[in-house]
Tab-separated table of C-alpha atoms in Angstrom:
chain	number	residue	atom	x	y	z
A	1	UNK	CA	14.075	125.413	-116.288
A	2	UNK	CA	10.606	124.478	-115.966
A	3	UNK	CA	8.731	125.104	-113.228
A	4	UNK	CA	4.964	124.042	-112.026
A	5	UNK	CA	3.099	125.814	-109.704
A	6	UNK	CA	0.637	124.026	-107.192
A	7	UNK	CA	-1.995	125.288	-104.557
A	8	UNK	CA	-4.182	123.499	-102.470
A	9	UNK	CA	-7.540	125.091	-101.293
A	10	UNK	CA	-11.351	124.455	-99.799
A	11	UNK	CA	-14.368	126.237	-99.310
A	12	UNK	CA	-14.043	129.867	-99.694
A	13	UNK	CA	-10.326	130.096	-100.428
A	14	UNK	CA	-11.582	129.485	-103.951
A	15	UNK	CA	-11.466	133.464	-104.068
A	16	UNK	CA	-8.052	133.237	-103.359
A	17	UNK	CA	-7.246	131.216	-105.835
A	18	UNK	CA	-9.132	133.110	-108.323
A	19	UNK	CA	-6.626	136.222	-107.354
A	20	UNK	CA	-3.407	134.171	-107.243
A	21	UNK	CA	-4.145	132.993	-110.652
A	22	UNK	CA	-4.672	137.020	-111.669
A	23	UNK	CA	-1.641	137.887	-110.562
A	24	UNK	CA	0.364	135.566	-112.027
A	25	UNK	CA	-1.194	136.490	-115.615
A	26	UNK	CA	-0.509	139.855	-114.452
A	27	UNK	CA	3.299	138.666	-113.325
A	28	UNK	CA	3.696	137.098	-117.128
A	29	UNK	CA	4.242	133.388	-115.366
A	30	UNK	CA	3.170	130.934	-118.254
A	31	UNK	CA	2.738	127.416	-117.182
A	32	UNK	CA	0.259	125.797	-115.001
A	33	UNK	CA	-0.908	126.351	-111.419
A	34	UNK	CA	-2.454	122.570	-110.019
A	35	UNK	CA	-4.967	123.263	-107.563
A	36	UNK	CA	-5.442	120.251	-105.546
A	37	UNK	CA	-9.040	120.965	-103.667
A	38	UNK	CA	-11.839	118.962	-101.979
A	39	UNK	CA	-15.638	119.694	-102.562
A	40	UNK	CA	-17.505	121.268	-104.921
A	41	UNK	CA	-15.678	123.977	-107.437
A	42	UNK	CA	-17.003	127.466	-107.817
A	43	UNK	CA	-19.503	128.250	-110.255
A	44	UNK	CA	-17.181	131.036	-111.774
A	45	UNK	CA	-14.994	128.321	-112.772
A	46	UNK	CA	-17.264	125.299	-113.649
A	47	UNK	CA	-19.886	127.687	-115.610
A	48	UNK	CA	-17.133	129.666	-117.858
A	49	UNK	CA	-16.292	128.871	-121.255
A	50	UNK	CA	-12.919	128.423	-120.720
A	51	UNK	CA	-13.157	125.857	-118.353
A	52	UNK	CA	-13.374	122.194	-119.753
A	53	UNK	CA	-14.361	120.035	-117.501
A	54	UNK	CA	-13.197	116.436	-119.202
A	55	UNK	CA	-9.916	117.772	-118.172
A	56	UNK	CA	-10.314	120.191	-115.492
A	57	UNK	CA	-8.339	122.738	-116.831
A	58	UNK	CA	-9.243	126.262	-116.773
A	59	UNK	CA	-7.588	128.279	-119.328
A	60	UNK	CA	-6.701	131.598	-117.574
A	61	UNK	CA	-4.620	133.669	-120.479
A	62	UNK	CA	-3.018	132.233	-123.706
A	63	UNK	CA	0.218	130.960	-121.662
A	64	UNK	CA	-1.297	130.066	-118.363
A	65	UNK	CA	-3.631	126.811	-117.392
A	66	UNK	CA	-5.506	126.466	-113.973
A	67	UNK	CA	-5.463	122.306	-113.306
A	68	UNK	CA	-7.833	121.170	-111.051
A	69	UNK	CA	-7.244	118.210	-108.939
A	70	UNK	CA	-9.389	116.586	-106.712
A	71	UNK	CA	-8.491	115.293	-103.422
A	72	UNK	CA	-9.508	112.570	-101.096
A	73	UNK	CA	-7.544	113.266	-98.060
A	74	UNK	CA	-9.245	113.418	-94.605
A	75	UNK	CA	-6.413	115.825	-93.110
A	76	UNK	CA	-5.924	119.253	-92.664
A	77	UNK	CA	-4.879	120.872	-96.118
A	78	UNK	CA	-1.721	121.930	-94.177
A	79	UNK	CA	-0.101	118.785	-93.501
A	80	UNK	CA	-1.047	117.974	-97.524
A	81	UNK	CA	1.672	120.052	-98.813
A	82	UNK	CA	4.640	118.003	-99.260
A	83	UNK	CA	2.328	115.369	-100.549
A	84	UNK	CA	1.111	117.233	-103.144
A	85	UNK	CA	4.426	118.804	-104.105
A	86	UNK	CA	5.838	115.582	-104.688
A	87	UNK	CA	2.509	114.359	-107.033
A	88	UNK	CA	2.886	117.062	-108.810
A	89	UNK	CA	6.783	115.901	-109.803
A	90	UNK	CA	5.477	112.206	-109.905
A	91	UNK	CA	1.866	112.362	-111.632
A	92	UNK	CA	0.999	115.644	-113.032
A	93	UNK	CA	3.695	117.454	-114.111
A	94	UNK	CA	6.697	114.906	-114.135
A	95	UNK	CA	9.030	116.683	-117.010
A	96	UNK	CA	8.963	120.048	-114.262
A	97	UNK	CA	12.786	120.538	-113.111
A	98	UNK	CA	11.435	122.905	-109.968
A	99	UNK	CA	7.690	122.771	-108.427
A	100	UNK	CA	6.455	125.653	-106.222
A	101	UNK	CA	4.033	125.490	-103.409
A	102	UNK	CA	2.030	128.730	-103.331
A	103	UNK	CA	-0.889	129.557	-100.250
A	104	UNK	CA	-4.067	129.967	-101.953
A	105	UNK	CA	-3.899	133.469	-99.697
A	106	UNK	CA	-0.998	134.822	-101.823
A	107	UNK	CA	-0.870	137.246	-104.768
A	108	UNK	CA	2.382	137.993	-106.675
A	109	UNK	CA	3.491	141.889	-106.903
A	110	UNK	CA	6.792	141.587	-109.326
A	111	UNK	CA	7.134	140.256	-112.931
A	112	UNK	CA	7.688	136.768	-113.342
A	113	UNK	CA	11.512	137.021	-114.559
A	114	UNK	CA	12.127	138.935	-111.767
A	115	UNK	CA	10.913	136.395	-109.307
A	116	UNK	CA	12.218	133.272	-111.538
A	117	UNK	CA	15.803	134.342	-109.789
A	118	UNK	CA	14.549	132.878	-106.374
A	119	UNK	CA	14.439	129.046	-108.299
A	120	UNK	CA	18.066	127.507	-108.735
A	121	UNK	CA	18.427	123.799	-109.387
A	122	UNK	CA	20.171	123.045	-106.605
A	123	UNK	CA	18.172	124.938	-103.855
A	124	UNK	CA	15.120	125.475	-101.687
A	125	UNK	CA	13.404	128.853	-102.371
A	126	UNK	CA	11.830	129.818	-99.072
A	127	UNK	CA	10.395	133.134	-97.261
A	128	UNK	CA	11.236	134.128	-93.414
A	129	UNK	CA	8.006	134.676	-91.239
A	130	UNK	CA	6.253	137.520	-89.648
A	131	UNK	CA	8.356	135.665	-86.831
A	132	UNK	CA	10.932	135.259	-88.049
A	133	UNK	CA	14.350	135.198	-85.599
A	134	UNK	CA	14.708	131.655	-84.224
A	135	UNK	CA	17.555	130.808	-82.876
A	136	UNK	CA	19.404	127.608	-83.605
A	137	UNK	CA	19.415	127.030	-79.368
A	138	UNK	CA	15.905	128.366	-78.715
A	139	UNK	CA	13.933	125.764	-76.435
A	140	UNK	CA	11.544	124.767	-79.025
A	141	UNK	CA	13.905	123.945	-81.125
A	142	UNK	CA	15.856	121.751	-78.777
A	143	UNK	CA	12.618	120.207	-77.426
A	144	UNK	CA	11.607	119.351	-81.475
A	145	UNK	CA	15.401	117.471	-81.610
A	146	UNK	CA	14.205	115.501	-78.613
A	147	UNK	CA	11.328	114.403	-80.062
A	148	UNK	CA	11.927	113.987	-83.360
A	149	UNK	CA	15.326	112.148	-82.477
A	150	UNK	CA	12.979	109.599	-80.516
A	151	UNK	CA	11.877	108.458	-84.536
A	152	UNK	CA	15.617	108.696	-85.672
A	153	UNK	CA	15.502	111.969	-87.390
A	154	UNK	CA	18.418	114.280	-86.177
A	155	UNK	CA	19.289	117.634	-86.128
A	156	UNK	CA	22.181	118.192	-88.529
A	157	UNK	CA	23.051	121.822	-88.929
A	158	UNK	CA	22.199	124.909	-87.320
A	159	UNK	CA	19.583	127.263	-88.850
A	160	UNK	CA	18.461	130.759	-86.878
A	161	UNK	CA	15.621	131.821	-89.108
A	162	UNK	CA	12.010	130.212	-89.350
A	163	UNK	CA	10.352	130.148	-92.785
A	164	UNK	CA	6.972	130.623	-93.561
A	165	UNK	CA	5.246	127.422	-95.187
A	166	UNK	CA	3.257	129.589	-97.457
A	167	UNK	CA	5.548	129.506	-100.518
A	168	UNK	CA	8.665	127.018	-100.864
A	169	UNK	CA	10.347	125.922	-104.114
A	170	UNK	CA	11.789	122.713	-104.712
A	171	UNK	CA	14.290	121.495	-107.357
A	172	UNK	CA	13.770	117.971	-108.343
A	173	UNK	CA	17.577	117.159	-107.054
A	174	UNK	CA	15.849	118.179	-103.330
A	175	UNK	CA	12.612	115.510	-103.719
A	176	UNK	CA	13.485	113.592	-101.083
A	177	UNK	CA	13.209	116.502	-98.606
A	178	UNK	CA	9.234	116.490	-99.468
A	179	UNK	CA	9.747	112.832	-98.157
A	180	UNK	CA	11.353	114.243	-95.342
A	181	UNK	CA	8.818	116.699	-94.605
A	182	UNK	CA	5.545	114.490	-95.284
A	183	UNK	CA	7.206	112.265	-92.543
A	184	UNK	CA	7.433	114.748	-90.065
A	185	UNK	CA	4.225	116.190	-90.984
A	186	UNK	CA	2.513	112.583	-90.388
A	187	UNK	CA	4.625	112.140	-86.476
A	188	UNK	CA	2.960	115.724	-85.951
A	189	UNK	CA	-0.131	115.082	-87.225
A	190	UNK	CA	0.078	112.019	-84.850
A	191	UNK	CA	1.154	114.299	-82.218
A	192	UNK	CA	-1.625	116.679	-82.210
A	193	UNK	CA	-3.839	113.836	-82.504
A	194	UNK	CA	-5.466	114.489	-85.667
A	195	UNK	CA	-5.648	117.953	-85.079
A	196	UNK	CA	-7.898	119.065	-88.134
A	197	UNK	CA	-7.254	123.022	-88.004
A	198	UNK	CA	-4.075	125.061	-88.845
A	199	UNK	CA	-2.388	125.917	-85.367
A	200	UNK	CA	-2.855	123.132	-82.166
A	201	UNK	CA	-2.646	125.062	-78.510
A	202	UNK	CA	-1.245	127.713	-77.494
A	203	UNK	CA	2.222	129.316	-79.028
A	204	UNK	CA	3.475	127.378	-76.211
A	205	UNK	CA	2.892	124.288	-77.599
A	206	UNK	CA	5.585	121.909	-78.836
A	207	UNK	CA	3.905	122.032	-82.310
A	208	UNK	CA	1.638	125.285	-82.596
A	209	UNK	CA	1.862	125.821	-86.532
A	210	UNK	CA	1.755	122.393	-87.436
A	211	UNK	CA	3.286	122.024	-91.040
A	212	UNK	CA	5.684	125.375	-90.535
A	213	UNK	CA	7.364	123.525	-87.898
A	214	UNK	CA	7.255	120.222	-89.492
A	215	UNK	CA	9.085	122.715	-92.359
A	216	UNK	CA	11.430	124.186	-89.729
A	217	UNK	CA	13.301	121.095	-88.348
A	218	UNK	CA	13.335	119.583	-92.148
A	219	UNK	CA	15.187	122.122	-92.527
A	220	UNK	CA	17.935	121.634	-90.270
A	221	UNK	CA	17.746	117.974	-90.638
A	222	UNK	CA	18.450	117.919	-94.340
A	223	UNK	CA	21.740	119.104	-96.739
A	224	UNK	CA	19.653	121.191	-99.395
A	225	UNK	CA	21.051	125.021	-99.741
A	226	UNK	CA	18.469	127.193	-98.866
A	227	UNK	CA	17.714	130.309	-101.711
A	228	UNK	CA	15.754	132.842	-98.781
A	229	UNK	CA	14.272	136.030	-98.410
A	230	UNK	CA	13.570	138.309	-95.565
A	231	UNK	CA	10.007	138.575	-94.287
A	232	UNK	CA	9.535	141.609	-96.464
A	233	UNK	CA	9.393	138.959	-99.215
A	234	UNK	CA	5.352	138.120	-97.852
A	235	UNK	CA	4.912	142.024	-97.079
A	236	UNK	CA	5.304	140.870	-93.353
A	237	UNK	CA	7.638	143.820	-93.028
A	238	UNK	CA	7.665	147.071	-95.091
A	239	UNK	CA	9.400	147.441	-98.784
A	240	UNK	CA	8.604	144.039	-99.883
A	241	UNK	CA	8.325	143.967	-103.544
A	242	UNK	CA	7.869	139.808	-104.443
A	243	UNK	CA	4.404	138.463	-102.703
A	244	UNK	CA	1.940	139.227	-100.484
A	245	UNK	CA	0.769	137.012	-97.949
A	246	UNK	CA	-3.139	137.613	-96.388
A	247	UNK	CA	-2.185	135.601	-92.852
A	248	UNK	CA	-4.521	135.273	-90.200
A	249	UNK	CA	-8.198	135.518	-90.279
A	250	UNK	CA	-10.720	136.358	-91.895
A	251	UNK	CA	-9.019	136.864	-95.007
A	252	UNK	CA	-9.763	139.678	-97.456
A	253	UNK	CA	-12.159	138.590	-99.122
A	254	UNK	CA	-14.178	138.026	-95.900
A	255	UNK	CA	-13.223	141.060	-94.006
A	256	UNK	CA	-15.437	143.216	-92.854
A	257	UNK	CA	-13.237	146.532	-93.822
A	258	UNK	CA	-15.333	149.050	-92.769
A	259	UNK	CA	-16.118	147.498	-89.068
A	260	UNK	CA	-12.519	146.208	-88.578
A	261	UNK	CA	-11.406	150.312	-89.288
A	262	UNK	CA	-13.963	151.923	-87.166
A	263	UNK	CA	-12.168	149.134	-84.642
A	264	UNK	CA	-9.219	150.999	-85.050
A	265	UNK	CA	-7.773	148.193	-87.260
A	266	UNK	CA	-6.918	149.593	-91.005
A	267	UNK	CA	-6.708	147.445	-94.200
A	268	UNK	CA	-3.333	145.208	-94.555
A	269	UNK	CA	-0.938	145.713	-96.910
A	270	UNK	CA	-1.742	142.284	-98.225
A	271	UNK	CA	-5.523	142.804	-97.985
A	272	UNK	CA	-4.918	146.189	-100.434
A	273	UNK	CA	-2.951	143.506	-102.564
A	274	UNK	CA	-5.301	141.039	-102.843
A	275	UNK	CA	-7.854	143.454	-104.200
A	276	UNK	CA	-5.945	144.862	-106.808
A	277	UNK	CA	-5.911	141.261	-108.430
A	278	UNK	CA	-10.055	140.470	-108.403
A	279	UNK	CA	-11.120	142.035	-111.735
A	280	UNK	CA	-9.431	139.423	-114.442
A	281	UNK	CA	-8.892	137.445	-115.909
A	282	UNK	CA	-10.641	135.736	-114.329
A	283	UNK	CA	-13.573	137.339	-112.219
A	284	UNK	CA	-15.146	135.584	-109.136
A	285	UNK	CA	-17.314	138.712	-107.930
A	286	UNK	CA	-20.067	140.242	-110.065
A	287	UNK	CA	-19.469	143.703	-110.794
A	288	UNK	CA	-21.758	145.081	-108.019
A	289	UNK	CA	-19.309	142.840	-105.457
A	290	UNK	CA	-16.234	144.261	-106.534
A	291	UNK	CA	-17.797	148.292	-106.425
A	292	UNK	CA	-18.841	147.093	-102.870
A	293	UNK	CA	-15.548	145.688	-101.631
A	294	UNK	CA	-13.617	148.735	-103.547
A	295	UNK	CA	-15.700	151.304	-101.820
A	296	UNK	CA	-15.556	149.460	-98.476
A	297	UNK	CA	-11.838	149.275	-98.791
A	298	UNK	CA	-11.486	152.743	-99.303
A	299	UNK	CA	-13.059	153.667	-96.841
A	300	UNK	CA	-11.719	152.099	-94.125
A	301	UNK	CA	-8.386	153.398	-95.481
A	302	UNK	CA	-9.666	157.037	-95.048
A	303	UNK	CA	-10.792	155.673	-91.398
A	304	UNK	CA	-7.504	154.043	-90.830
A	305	UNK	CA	-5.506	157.116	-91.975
A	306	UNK	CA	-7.150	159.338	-88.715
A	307	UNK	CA	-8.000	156.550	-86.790
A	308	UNK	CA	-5.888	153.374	-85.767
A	309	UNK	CA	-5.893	151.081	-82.274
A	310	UNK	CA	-2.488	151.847	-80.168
């Protein structure tokens, strides 16, 4: 089976990327990762040697190639996703039997052949939430079959998790559920109005998180089998051993870890993950930024371990 990974990023989620691309060297994935992106690239990418910029293509270790792609797209990244799933089967990487969506705010923590079990041919590989019981009957989801049943799209089976939109894995037997989901992102997107950030309202509203619950009814409103893991999978919940997800803000590469812990708030699990991926291959902090983050992190986990908010 081969399988492409894709990311989509701006501004300073270039760090992430940098990390997610670590830890999949360190994982032993070889392939490519296609970073779709709009603006201008980092300068620890465009000023390395083993970056060619005819191509775009970063060569990260021997087996593993960092595509860049640029976008023109004037909507939030987060409605992008399905879109640039499916580009990724149709331009970029069209001989790939499975293609992978991965938040540039992710870092792998298992080996690669241990996490290749999640892809089967016939399934969508997905991840519950931090929040993740949702009942088939909950009153969201019965006011999203209203809606969406207003545009002809119906609820066909019943499905009592939510999935985070983070990381999902689709077969190329299961494109047309990108076509499903790009649809549903564009009547949400239409919606919100435009909305250009990641959540619209309050939890309240009919549509808070945007592409997840564009993702969620999909879900329910197409046959695919679903391959899923428990929130654990995104370190959302203790003992998770496949990825770690940063959600929220700032992210860790922005947090201010010594402030937040005198707060009472200690470093995340994912925020200790992320920084064990910033040192190669490649690096996008000088040495004297990664001694500062390292000492700031520790740190504020000495503060967190007598001190935490209640």
């Amino acid at each position: 089976m081969k399988i492409s990974l894709c990311t989509l990023f701006e501004g300073n989620y270039h760090f992430g990327v940098a990390a997610l691309s670590n830890s999949l060297v360190a994982a032993g994935f070889s392939g490519v990762l296609w970073a779709g992106y709009r603006g201008a690239l980092p300068a620890w990418l465009t000023g390395s040697p083993s970056y060619d910029a005819a191509t775009a293509t970063y060569q990260v270790s021997p087996d593993f190639q960092l595509r860049m792609v640029l976008l023109n797209t004037p909507v939030h990244f987060t409605y992008y996703k399905p879109t640039f799933v499916r580009d990724v089967f149709e331009k970029y990487a069209p001989d790939s039997d499975t293609v992978a969506y991965i938040d540039p705010d992710i870092v792998m923590k298992c080996d690669w052949p241990s996490f290749c079990g999640w892809f089967t041919d016939d399934a969508l590989s997905l991840a519950e939430d931090v929040n993740w019981a949702f009942p088939s009957r909950h009153p969201k989801r019965l006011l999203w079959s209203a809606f969406f049943a207003q545009h002809g799209i119906a609820s066909t089976r019943p499905i009592e998790r939510y999935y985070n939109a983070g990381f999902i894995g689709v077969p190329r037997q299961h494109v047309d559920f990108l076509v499903l989901w790009e649809r549903l992102c564009s009547l949400v997107l239409d919606y919100n109005q435009g909305v250009k950030h990641l959540k619209a309202g309050g939890s309240a509203a009919l549509f808070h998180s945007t592409d997840q619950d564009a993702l969620n009814f999909a879900l329910t409103a197409h046959e695919a089998t679903l391959n899923t893991a428990g929130p654990d999978a995104m370190d959302f919940t203790a003992g998770g051993y496949y990825l770690s997800h940063a959600i929220g803000s700032p992210k860790p590469w922005n947090t201010p870890h010594i402030r937040n812990a005198i707060g009472g708030q200690s470093p995340s699990v994912a925020t200790k993950a992320y920084f064990q991926h910033i040192e190669g291959p490649i690096r996008a902090f000088s040495d004297a930024e990664i001694k500062r983050h390292r000492f700031a992190l520790r740190l504020a986990s000495a503060i967190g371990r007598v001190y935490q908010r209640r």
